[in-house]
Amino acid sequence: MKELTGSIDRIEGELAVIILDKGGELIIPKDSLPTGNHEGSVVKIKISLDPEEEKKRLEEVKNLQERLVKRTQEKKQ
């Protein structure tokens, strides 16, 4: 699991802008932040792969493609 560190730069409406220590920024829903956060708060962000969710999404896309192909073929007949 990778971990990033950054600080909350600002809140813009429903979004929070986090400046990462190693460069770059993340824009996330402010509701994703822990309670008690404020501009200047230092946060740690953990990033990991989710192979189960990836498999599920690939299957959904495959099913959608199959339905679209079937519908297109039916319209041609």
mmCIF file of C-alpha atoms in Angstrom:
data_model
loop_
_atom_site.group_PDB
_atom_site.id
_atom_site.type_symbol
_atom_site.label_atom_id
_atom_site.label_comp_id
_atom_site.label_asym_id
_atom_site.label_seq_id
_atom_site.Cartn_x
_atom_site.Cartn_y
_atom_site.Cartn_z
ATOM 1 C CA MET A 1 0.000 0.000 0.000
ATOM 2 C CA LYS A 2 1.317 3.406 -0.959
ATOM 3 C CA GLU A 3 0.922 6.381 1.321
ATOM 4 C CA LEU A 4 1.001 10.060 0.393
ATOM 5 C CA THR A 5 1.366 12.992 2.761
ATOM 6 C CA GLY A 6 0.066 16.465 2.068
ATOM 7 C CA SER A 7 -1.684 19.438 3.557
ATOM 8 C CA ILE A 8 -5.142 20.829 3.009
ATOM 9 C CA ASP A 9 -4.563 23.972 0.981
ATOM 10 C CA ARG A 10 -8.136 25.152 0.697
ATOM 11 C CA ILE A 11 -11.797 24.200 0.633
ATOM 12 C CA GLU A 12 -13.736 25.250 -2.466
ATOM 13 C CA GLY A 13 -17.430 24.566 -2.023
ATOM 14 C CA GLU A 14 -17.791 20.810 -1.629
ATOM 15 C CA LEU A 15 -14.186 20.083 -2.664
ATOM 16 C CA ALA A 16 -10.901 20.076 -0.756
ATOM 17 C CA VAL A 17 -7.576 20.778 -2.446
ATOM 18 C CA ILE A 18 -4.650 18.887 -0.933
ATOM 19 C CA ILE A 19 -1.088 19.842 -1.871
ATOM 20 C CA LEU A 20 1.102 16.742 -1.813
ATOM 21 C CA ASP A 21 4.544 16.876 -0.216
ATOM 22 C CA LYS A 22 6.163 15.168 -3.221
ATOM 23 C CA GLY A 23 4.475 17.466 -5.725
ATOM 24 C CA GLY A 24 1.059 17.673 -7.270
ATOM 25 C CA GLU A 25 -2.343 18.089 -5.759
ATOM 26 C CA LEU A 26 -5.458 16.073 -5.114
ATOM 27 C CA ILE A 27 -8.989 17.393 -5.307
ATOM 28 C CA ILE A 28 -11.401 15.300 -3.269
ATOM 29 C CA PRO A 29 -14.879 15.698 -1.779
ATOM 30 C CA LYS A 30 -14.503 17.567 1.506
ATOM 31 C CA ASP A 31 -16.767 14.958 3.120
ATOM 32 C CA SER A 32 -13.905 12.463 2.600
ATOM 33 C CA LEU A 33 -11.746 14.343 5.085
ATOM 34 C CA PRO A 34 -11.608 13.389 8.757
ATOM 35 C CA THR A 35 -13.599 15.395 11.274
ATOM 36 C CA GLY A 36 -11.763 18.389 12.702
ATOM 37 C CA ASN A 37 -9.835 19.177 9.535
ATOM 38 C CA HIS A 38 -8.968 22.731 8.543
ATOM 39 C CA GLU A 39 -6.825 24.535 6.009
ATOM 40 C CA GLY A 40 -3.246 23.636 6.862
ATOM 41 C CA SER A 41 -4.106 20.235 8.360
ATOM 42 C CA VAL A 42 -1.581 17.570 7.394
ATOM 43 C CA VAL A 43 -3.187 14.404 6.061
ATOM 44 C CA LYS A 44 -1.981 10.955 5.050
ATOM 45 C CA ILE A 45 -3.645 9.291 2.094
ATOM 46 C CA LYS A 46 -3.366 5.542 1.577
ATOM 47 C CA ILE A 47 -3.689 4.122 -1.925
ATOM 48 C CA SER A 48 -4.220 0.460 -2.682
ATOM 49 C CA LEU A 49 -5.494 -1.624 -5.565
ATOM 50 C CA ASP A 50 -8.946 -3.202 -5.395
ATOM 51 C CA PRO A 51 -8.851 -6.223 -7.734
ATOM 52 C CA GLU A 52 -12.338 -7.402 -6.724
ATOM 53 C CA GLU A 53 -13.901 -4.051 -7.675
ATOM 54 C CA GLU A 54 -11.865 -3.977 -10.888
ATOM 55 C CA LYS A 55 -13.178 -7.419 -11.857
ATOM 56 C CA LYS A 56 -16.753 -6.338 -11.101
ATOM 57 C CA ARG A 57 -16.445 -3.197 -13.231
ATOM 58 C CA LEU A 58 -14.880 -5.060 -16.139
ATOM 59 C CA GLU A 59 -17.764 -7.537 -16.048
ATOM 60 C CA GLU A 60 -20.300 -4.678 -16.033
ATOM 61 C CA VAL A 61 -18.637 -3.089 -19.066
ATOM 62 C CA LYS A 62 -18.542 -6.431 -20.878
ATOM 63 C CA ASN A 63 -22.259 -6.984 -20.196
ATOM 64 C CA LEU A 64 -23.112 -3.485 -21.402
ATOM 65 C CA GLN A 65 -21.115 -3.987 -24.599
ATOM 66 C CA GLU A 66 -22.877 -7.293 -25.257
ATOM 67 C CA ARG A 67 -26.300 -5.687 -24.764
ATOM 68 C CA LEU A 68 -25.412 -2.832 -27.121
ATOM 69 C CA VAL A 69 -24.182 -5.226 -29.812
ATOM 70 C CA LYS A 70 -27.344 -7.308 -29.457
ATOM 71 C CA ARG A 71 -29.571 -4.226 -29.667
ATOM 72 C CA THR A 72 -27.708 -2.984 -32.754
ATOM 73 C CA GLN A 73 -28.083 -6.371 -34.442
ATOM 74 C CA GLU A 74 -31.814 -6.474 -33.639
ATOM 75 C CA LYS A 75 -32.338 -3.026 -35.188
ATOM 76 C CA LYS A 76 -30.614 -4.127 -38.398
ATOM 77 C CA GLN A 77 -33.059 -7.016 -38.832
#
